[in-house]
Coordinates of C-alpha atoms and ligand atoms in Angstrom, one line a residue:
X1 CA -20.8 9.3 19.4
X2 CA -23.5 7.0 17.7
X3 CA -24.0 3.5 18.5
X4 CA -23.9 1.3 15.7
X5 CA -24.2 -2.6 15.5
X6 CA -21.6 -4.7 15.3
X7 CA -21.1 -6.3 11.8
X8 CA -18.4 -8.7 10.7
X9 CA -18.8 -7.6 6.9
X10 CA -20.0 -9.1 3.8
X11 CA -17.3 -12.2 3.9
X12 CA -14.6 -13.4 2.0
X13 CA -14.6 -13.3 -2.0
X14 CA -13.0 -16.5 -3.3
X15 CA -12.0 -17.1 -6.8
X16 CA -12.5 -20.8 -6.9
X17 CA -12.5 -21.1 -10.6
X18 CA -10.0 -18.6 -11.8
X19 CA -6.7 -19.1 -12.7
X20 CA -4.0 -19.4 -10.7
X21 CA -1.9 -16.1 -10.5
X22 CA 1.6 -17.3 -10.4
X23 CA 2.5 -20.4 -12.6
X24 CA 5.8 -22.2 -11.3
X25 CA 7.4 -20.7 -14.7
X26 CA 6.7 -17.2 -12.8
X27 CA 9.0 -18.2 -9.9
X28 CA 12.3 -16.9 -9.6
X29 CA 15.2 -19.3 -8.6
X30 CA 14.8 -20.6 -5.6
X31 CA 18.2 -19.9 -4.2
X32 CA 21.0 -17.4 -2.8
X33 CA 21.5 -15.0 -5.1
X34 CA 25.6 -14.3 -5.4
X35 CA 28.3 -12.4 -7.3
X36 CA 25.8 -12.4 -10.3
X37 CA 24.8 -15.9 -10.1
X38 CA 22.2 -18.0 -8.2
X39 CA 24.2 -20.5 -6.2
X40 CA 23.5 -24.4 -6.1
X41 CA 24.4 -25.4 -3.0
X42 CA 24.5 -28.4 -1.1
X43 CA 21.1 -29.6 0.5
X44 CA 20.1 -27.4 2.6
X45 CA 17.5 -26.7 5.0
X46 CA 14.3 -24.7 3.5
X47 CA 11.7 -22.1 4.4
X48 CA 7.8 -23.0 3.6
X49 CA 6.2 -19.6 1.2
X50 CA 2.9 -19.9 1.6
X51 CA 0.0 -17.8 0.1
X52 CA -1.8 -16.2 3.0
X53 CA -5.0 -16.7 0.8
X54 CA -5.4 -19.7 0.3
X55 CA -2.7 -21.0 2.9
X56 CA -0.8 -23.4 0.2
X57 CA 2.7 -23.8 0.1
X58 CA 3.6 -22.0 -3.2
X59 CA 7.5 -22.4 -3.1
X60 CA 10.8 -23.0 -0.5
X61 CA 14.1 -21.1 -0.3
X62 CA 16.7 -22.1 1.1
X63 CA 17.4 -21.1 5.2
X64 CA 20.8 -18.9 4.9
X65 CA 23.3 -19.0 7.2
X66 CA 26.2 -17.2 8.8
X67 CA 28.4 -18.5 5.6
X68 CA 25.8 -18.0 3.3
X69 CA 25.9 -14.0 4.3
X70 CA 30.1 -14.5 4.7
X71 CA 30.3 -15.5 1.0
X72 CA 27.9 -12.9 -0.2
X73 CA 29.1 -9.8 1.9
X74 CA 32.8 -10.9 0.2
X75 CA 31.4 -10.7 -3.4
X76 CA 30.4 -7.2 -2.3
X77 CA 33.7 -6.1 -1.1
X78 CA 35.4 -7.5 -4.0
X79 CA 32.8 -5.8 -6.1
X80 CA 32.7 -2.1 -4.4
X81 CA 35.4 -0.2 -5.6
X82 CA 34.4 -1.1 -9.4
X83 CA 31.4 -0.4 -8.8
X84 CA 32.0 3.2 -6.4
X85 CA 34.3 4.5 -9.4
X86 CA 31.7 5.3 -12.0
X87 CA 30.7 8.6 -12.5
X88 CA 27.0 9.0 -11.7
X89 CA 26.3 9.2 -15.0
X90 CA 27.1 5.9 -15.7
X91 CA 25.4 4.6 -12.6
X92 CA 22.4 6.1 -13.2
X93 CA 22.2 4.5 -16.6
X94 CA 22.4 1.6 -15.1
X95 CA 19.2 2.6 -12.5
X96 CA 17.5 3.3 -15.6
X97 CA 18.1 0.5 -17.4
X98 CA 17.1 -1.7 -14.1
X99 CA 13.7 0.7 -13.9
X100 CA 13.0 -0.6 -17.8
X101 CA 13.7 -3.9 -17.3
X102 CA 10.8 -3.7 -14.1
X103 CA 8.6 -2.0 -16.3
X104 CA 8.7 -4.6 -19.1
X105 CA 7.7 -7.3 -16.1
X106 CA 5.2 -5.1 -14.0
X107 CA 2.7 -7.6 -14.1
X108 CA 4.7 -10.6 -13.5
X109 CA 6.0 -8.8 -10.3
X110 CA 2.8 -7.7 -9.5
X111 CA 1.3 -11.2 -9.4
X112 CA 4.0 -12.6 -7.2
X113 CA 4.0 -10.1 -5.0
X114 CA -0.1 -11.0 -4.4
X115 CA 0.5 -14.7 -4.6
X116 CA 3.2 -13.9 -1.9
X117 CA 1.2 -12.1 0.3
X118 CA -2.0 -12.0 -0.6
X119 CA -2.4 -8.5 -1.3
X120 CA -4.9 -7.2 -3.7
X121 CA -3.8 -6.6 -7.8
X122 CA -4.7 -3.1 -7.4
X123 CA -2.1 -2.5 -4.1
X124 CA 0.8 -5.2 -5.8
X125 CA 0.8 -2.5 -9.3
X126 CA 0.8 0.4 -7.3
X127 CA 4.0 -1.7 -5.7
X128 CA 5.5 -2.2 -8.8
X129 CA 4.9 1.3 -10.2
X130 CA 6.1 3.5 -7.2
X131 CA 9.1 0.9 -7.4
X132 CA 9.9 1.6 -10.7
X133 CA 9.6 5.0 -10.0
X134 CA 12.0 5.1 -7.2
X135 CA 15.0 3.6 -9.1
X136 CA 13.8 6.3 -12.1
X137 CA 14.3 9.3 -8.8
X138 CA 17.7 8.0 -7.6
X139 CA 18.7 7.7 -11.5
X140 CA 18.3 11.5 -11.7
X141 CA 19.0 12.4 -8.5
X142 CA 22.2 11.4 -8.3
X143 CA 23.5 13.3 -11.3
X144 CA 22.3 16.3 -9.5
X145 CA 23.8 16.3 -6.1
X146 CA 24.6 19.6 -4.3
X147 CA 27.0 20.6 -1.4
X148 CA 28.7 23.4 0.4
X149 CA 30.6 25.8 -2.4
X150 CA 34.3 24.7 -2.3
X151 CA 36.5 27.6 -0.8
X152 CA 38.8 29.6 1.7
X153 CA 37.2 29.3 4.9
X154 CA 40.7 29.6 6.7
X155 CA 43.1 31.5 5.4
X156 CA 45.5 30.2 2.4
X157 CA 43.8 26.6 2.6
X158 CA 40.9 25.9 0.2
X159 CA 38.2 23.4 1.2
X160 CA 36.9 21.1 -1.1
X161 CA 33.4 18.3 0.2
X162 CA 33.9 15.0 -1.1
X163 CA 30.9 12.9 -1.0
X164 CA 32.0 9.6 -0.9
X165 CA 30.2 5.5 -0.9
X166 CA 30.2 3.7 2.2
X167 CA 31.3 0.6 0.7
X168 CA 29.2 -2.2 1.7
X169 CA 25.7 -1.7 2.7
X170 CA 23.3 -4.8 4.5
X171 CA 20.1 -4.2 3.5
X172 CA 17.4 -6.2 5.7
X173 CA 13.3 -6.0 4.4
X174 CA 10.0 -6.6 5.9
X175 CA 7.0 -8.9 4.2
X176 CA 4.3 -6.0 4.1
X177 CA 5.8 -4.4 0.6
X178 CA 8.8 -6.6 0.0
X179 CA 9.7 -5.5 -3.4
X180 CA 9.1 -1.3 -2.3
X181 CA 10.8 -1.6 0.3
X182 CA 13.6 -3.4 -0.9
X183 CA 13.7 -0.9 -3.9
X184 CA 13.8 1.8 -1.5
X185 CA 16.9 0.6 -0.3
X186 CA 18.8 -0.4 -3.3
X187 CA 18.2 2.8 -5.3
X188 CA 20.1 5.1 -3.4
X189 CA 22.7 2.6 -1.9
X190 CA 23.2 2.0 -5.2
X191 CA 23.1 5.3 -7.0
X192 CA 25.3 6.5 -3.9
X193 CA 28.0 3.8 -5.7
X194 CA 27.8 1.1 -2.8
X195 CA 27.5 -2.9 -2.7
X196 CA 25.2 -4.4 -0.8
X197 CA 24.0 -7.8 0.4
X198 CA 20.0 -7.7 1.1
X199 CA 17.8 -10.4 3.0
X200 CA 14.2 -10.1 2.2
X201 CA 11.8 -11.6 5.2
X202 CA 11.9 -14.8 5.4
X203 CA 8.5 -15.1 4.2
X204 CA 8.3 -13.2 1.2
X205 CA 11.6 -13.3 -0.8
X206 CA 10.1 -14.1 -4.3
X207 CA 9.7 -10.6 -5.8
X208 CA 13.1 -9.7 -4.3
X209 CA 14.8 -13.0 -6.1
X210 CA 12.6 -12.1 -9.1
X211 CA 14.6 -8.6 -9.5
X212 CA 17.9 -10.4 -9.0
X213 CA 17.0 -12.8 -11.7
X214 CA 15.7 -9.9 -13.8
X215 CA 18.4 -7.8 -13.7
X216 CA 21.3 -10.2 -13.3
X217 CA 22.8 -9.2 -16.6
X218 CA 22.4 -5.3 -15.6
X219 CA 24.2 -5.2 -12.7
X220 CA 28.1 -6.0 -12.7
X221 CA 29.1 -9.2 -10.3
X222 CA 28.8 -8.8 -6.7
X223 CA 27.4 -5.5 -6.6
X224 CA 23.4 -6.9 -5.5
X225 CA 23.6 -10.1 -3.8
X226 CA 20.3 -12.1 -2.1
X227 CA 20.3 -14.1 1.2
X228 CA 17.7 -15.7 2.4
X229 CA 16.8 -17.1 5.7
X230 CA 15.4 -15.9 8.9
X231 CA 16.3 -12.5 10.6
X232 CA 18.2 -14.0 13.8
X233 CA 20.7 -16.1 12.0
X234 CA 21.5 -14.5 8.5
X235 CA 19.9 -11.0 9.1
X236 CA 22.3 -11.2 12.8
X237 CA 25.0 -12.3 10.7
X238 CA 24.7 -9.2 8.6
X239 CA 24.1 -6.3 11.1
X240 CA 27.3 -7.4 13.0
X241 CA 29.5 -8.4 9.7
X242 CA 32.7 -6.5 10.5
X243 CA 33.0 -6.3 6.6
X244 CA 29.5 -4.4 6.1
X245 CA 29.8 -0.6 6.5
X246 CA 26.3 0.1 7.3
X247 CA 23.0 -2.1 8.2
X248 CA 19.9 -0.7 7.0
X249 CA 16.8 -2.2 8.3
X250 CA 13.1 -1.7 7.8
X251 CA 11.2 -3.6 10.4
X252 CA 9.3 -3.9 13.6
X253 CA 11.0 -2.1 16.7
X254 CA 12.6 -5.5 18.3
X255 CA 14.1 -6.0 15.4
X256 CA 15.6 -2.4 15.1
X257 CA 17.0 -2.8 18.4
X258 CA 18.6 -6.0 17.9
X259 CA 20.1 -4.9 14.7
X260 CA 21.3 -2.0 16.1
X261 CA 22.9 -4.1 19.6
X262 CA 24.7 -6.2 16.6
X263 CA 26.1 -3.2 14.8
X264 CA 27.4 -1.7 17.8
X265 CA 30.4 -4.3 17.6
X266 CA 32.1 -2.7 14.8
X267 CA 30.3 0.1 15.3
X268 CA 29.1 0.5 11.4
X269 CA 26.2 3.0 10.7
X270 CA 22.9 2.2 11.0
X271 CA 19.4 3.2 9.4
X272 CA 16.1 1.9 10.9
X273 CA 12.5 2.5 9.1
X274 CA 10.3 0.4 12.1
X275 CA 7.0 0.5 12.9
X276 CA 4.1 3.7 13.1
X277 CA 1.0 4.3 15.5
X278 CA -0.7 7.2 13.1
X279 CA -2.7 9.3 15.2
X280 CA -5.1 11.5 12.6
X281 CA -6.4 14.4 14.8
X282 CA -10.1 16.1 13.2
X283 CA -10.8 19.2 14.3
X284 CA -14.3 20.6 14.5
X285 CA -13.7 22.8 11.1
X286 CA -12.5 19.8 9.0
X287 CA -14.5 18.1 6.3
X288 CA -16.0 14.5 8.3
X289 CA -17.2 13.4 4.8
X290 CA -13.8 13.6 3.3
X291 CA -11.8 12.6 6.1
X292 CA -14.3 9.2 6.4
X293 CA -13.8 8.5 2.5
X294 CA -9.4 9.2 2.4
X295 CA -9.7 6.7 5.9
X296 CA -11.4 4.0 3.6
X297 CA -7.7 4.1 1.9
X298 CA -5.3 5.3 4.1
X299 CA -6.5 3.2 7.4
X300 CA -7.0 0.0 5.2
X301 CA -4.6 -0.1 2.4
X302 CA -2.8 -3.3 2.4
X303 CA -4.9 -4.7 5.1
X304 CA -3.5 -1.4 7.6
X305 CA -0.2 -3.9 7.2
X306 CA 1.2 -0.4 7.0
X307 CA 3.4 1.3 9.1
X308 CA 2.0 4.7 8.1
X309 CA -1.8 3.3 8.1
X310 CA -4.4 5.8 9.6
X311 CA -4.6 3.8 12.8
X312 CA -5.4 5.7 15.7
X313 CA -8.0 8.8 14.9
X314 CA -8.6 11.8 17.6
X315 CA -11.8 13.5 16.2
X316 CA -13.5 16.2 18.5
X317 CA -16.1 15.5 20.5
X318 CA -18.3 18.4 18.6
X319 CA -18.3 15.8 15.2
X320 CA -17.5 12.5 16.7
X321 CA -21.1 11.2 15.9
X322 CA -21.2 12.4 12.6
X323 CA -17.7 11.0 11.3
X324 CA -18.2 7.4 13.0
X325 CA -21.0 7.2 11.1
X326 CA -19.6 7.7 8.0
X327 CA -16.5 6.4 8.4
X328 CA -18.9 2.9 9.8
X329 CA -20.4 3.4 6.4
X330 CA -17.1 3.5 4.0
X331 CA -15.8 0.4 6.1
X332 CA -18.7 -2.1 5.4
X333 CA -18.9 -1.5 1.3
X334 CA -14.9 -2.3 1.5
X335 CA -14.2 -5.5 -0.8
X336 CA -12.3 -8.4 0.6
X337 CA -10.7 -10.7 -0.8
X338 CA -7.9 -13.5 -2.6
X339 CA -6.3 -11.4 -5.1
X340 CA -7.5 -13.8 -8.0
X341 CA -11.4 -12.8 -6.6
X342 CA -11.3 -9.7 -8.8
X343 CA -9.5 -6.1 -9.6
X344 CA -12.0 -4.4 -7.6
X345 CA -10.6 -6.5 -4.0
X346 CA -9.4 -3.9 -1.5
X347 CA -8.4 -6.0 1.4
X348 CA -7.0 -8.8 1.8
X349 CA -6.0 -11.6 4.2
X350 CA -2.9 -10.8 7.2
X351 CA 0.2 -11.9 5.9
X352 CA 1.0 -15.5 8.0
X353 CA -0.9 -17.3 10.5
X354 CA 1.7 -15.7 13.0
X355 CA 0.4 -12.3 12.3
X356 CA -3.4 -13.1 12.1
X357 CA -3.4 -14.7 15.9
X358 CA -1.8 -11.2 17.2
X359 CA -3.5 -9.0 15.1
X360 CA -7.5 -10.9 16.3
X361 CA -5.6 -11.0 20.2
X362 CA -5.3 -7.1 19.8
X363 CA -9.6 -7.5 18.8
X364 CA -10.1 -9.9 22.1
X365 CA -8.3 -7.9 24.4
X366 CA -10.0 -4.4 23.0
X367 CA -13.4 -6.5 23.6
X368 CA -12.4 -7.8 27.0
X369 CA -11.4 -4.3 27.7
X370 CA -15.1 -3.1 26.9
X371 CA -14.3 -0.7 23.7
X372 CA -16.7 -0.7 21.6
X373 CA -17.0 -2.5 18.1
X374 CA -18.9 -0.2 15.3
X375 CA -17.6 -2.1 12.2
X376 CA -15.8 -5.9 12.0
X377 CA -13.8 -6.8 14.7
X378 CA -12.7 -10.4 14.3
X379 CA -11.4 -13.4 11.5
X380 CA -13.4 -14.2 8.6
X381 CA -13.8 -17.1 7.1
X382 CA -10.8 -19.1 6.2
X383 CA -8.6 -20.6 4.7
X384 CA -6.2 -17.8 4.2
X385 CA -6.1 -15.3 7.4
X386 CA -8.7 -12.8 6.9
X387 CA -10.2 -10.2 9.0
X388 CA -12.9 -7.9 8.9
X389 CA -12.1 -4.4 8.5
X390 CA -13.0 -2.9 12.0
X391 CA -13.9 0.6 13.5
X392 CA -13.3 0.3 17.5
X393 CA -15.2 3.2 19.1
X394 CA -15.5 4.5 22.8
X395 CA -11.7 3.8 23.1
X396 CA -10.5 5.2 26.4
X397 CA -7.0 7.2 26.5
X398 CA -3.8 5.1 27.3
X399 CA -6.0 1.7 25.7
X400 CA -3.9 -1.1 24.1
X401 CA -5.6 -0.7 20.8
X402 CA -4.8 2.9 20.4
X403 CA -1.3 2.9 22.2
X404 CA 0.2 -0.5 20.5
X405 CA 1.0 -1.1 16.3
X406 CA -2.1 -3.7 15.7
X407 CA -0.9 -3.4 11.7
X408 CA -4.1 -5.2 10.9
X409 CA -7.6 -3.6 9.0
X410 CA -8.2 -2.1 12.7
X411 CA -9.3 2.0 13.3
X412 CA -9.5 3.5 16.8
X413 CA -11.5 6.5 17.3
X414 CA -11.4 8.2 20.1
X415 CA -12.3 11.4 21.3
X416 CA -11.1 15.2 22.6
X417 CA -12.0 18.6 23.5
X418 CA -9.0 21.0 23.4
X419 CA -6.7 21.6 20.7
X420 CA -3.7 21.5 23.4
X421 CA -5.4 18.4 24.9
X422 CA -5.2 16.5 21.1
X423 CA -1.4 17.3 20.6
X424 CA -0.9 16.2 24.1
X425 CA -2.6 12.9 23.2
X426 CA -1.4 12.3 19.6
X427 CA 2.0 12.8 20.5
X428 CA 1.8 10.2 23.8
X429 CA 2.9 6.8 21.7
X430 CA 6.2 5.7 21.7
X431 CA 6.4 6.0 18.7
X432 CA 6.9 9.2 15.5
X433 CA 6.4 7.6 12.0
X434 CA 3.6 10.1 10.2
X435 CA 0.4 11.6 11.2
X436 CA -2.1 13.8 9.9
X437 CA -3.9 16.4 11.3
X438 CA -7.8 17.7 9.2
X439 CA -8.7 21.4 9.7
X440 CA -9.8 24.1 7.5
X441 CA -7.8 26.7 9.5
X442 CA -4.4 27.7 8.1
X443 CA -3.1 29.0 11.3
X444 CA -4.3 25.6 13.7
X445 CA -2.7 23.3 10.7
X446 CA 0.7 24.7 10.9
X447 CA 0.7 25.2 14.7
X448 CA -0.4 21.9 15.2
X449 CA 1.6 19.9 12.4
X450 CA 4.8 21.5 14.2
X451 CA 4.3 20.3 17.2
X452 CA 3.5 16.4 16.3
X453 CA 6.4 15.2 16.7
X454 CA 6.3 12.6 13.7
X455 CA 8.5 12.3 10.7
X456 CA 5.7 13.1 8.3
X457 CA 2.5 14.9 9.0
X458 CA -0.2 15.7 6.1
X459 CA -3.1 18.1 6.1
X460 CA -6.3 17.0 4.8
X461 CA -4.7 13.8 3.7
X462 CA -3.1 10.7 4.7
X463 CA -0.8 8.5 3.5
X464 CA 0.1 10.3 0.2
X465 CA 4.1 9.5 -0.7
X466 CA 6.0 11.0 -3.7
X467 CA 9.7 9.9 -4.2
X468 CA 10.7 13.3 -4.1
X469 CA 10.1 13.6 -0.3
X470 CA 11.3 12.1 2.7
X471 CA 9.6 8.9 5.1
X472 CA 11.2 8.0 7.8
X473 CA 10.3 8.9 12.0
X474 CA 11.7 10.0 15.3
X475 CA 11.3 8.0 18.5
X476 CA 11.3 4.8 18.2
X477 CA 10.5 4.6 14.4
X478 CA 13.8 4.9 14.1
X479 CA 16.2 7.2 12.4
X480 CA 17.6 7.7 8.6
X481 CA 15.2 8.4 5.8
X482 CA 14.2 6.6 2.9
X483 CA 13.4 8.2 -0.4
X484 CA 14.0 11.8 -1.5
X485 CA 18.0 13.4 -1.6
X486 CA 18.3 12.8 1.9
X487 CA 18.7 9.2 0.9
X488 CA 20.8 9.4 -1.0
X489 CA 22.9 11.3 1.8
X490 CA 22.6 8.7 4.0
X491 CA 24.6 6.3 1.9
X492 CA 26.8 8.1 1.4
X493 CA 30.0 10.0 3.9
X494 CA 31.2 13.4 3.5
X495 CA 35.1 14.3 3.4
X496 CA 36.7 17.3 3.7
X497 CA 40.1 17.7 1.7
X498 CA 41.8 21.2 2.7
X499 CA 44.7 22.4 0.2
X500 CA 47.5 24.5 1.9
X501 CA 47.6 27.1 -1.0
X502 CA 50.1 29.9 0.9
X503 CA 53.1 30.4 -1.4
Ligands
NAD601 P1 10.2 -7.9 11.5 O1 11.0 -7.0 12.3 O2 9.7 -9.1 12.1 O3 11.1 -8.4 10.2 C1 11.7 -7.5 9.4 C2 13.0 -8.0 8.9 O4 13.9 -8.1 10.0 C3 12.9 -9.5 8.4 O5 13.7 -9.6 7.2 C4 13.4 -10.3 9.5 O6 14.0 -11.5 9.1 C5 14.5 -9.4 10.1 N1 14.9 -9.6 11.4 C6 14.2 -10.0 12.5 N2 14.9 -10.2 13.6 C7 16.2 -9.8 13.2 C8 17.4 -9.7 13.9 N3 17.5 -10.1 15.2 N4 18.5 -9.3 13.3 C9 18.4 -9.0 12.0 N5 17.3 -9.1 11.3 C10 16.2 -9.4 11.9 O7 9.1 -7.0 10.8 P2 8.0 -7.5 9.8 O8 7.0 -8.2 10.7 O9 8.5 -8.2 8.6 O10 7.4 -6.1 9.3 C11 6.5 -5.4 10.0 C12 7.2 -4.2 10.7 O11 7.9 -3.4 9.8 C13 6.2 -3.3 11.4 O12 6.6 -3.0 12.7 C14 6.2 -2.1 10.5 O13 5.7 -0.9 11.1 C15 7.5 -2.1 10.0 N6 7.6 -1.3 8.7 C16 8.1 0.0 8.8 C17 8.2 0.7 7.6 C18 8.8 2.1 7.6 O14 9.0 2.7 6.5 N7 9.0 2.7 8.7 C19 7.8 0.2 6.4 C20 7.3 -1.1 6.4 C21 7.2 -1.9 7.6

């Protein structure tokens, strides 16, 4: 492997005399949204939302509570069986209708969601776009849903599937894509014909009130209702609501687990998207120029605030040298960035101050630990809570840097020498979100993606999604799967009628 020098990068572009992105006309109510309306309650206690940029306070929400999820998961129960008894037909036009109303606003969305969390234009549209593009999916999808053939499996009694809403569905959302991922939650809950009561992360709920304001008028009463507040007192409140039929979260691990303890009360279903440690496994055949340039995306899109970021790379010993150095190379021309600094920004700041200190103690301890830096490895400049896209080399097996979910700009590359000996090594992390695996040879790509035991594995790419096809992991990435049918399955419940037909 080469050595290279360390290098914090070229800095932090500002935007000192551009325009603000968001103007408070851009905001969305600052308040629960419920049964259709945006409720005015007393005064109430309130969460900061600050711009990870530029650190300002750039609105407050209101801190839910137990009643606050109480009264909304109650206009979702009064609204479900409405709601449940139109044909798909009519609730995909709805979906539809809720995708055109998005795409008449893309880039109002698109500059909250950066003002929110500091992401660059370019990742906020893409946002937006595959957002729209999921409600479009579940629209079609679920006009088009497919089961076993209805019959005589014993004799005289005909079978007939039944696929049936769950009723009310808690929906629970992360800050790294809070508008995707809440969309890829409501789509299919929705098109599936359930209610549902969502509370976006507690530090970026604008985009997700935007939506409720933008498609109030869509959507009838108390079928999409918004709670903020923080995870262990409204977001507890929800997973263990004996009234909610299933608690979908995407989040970090702790999280899953906790929601998953609460749910156990009532015993209502649960579906956990958490977090992703991607190893991407090069093989002597593969392409180190290409697999350098798709890491420049893949490992740092969003900042690697990613759960299916190309983290944790295994490249043979045989081209180690050769693909450090170029992936060193693609690393230090990256662009970051305040979203206002320019469209051409490809990283920007960590999301809170929170996240910042544990993604730059991951960098100390890696240091302390005597890996190696090739590229970045610490803060930039503030304010906001930048830092430097960074290649770690010379990382030994079983390090904390290449075994724990840093979700920061951070790359570890270490090395192997047997194919058995990579799967071996990729597969040793806790936990199964996505890998990919880079190889010219037909038969080693499908031996080896078969035995990664992740829930998505790419060849010769990384981090490519489509609505079409399933995301979610095995291990402790949780289980259920966003996108795709098999979505749509999982909000919904199967019944089986059987018709004594004997005369
Ligand atoms: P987080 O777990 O801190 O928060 C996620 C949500 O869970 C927030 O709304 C939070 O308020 C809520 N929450 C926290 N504790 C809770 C509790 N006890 N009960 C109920 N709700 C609770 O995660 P985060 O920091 O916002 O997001 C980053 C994590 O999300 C990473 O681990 C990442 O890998 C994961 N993630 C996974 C996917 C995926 O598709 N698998 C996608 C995006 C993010």
């Amino acid at each position: 492997m080469t050595t290279t020098a360390h290098h914090t990068g070229a800095g932090v572009r500002r935007a000192a005399d551009a325009p603000p992105l968001i103007t408070s006309a851009d905001l969305p109510p600052a308040r629960h949204f419920v049964d259709g309306a945006f409720l005015d309650g007393a005064p109430e206690r309130l969460i900061d939302v600050v711009d990870p940029s530029t650190e300002e306070v750039i609105a407050r929400v209101p801190e839910g509570t137990a009643e606050d999820i109480d009264r909304a998961v109650a206009a979702a129960v009064a609204g479900k069986d409405r709601w449940a008894r139109l044909v798909p037909r009519e609730r995909s036009e709805v979906l539809h209708a809720v995708a055109d109303r998005l795409a008449g606003h893309t880039d109002l969305l698109a500059r909250l969601e950066s003002a929110n969390t500091g992401k660059p234009l370019a990742v906020s549209r893409d946002d937006v776009g595959m957002t729209i593009d999921t409600f479009r999916f579940m629209a079609g999808a679920v006009r088009a849903s497919t089961s076993m053939a209805a019959g005589d499996y014993a004799e005289h009694h005909l079978s007939v599937i039944l696929r049936e809403p769950l009723g009310v569905i808690g929906v629970i959302t992360p800050w790294n894509y809070p508008l995707l991922m809440a969309a890829w939650k409501l789509a299919p809950v929705l098109a599936a014909g359930n209610t549902l009561v969502i509370k976006p992360s507690e530090q970026t709920p604008l985009t997700t009130l935007k939506f409720a304001e933008l498609v109030a008028d869509l959507l009838p009463p108390g079928v999409l209702n918004v709670v903020n507040g923080h995870g262990a007192v409204a977001g507890a409140r929800l997973a263990e609501h004996p009234d909610v039929n299933m608690i979908a979260l995407t989040g970090s691990v702790a999280s899953g687990r906790a929601v998953a303890r609460a749910a156990a009360g009532s015993l209502k279903r649960v579906h956990l998207e958490l977090g992703g440690k991607a190893p991407v496994v090069i093989f002597p055949d593969a392409d180190p120029a290409a697999a350098a340039s798709a890491l420049r995306v893949a490992g740092f899109w969003n900042a690697g605030q990613e759960c299916g970021a190309a983290c944790r790379v295994l490249v043979h010993e045989s081209i180690a040298g050769e693909f450090v150095e170029r992936l060193v190379g693609e690393v230090r021309t990256l662009a970051v960035g305040e979203p206002r600094a320019g469209e051409d920004i490809e990283v920007g700041p960590m999301v809170s101050r929170a996240h910042f200190d544990r993604v730059t103690g991951f960098l100390e301890r890696a240091k302390a630990e005597g890996v190696r830096v090739a590229a970045g490895g610490g803060a930039l400049e503030g304010p906001g809570f930048f830092v430097a896209p960074t290649v770690l080399v010379d990382v030994p097996e079983g390090a904390e840097a290449a075994r724990e979910e840093i979700f920061g700009p951070v790359i570890t590359v270490e090395t192997f020498t047997e194919e058995e000996e990579a799967v071996r090594r990729a597969n040793d992390v806790p936990l199964g979100l996505s890998a990919s695996v880079w190889t010219e040879n037909a038969r080693r790509a499908h031996a080896v993606a078969a035995r990664l035991d992740f829930g998505t594995v790419w060849v010769n790419s990384h981090l490519v999604l489509a609505s079409e096809v399933p995301w979610g992991g095995f291990k402790g990435s949780g289980y259920g799967r966003d996108l795709s049918v098999y979505a749509l399955d999982d909000y919904t419940r199967t019944k089986h009628v059987m018709h004594n037909h004997e005369r």
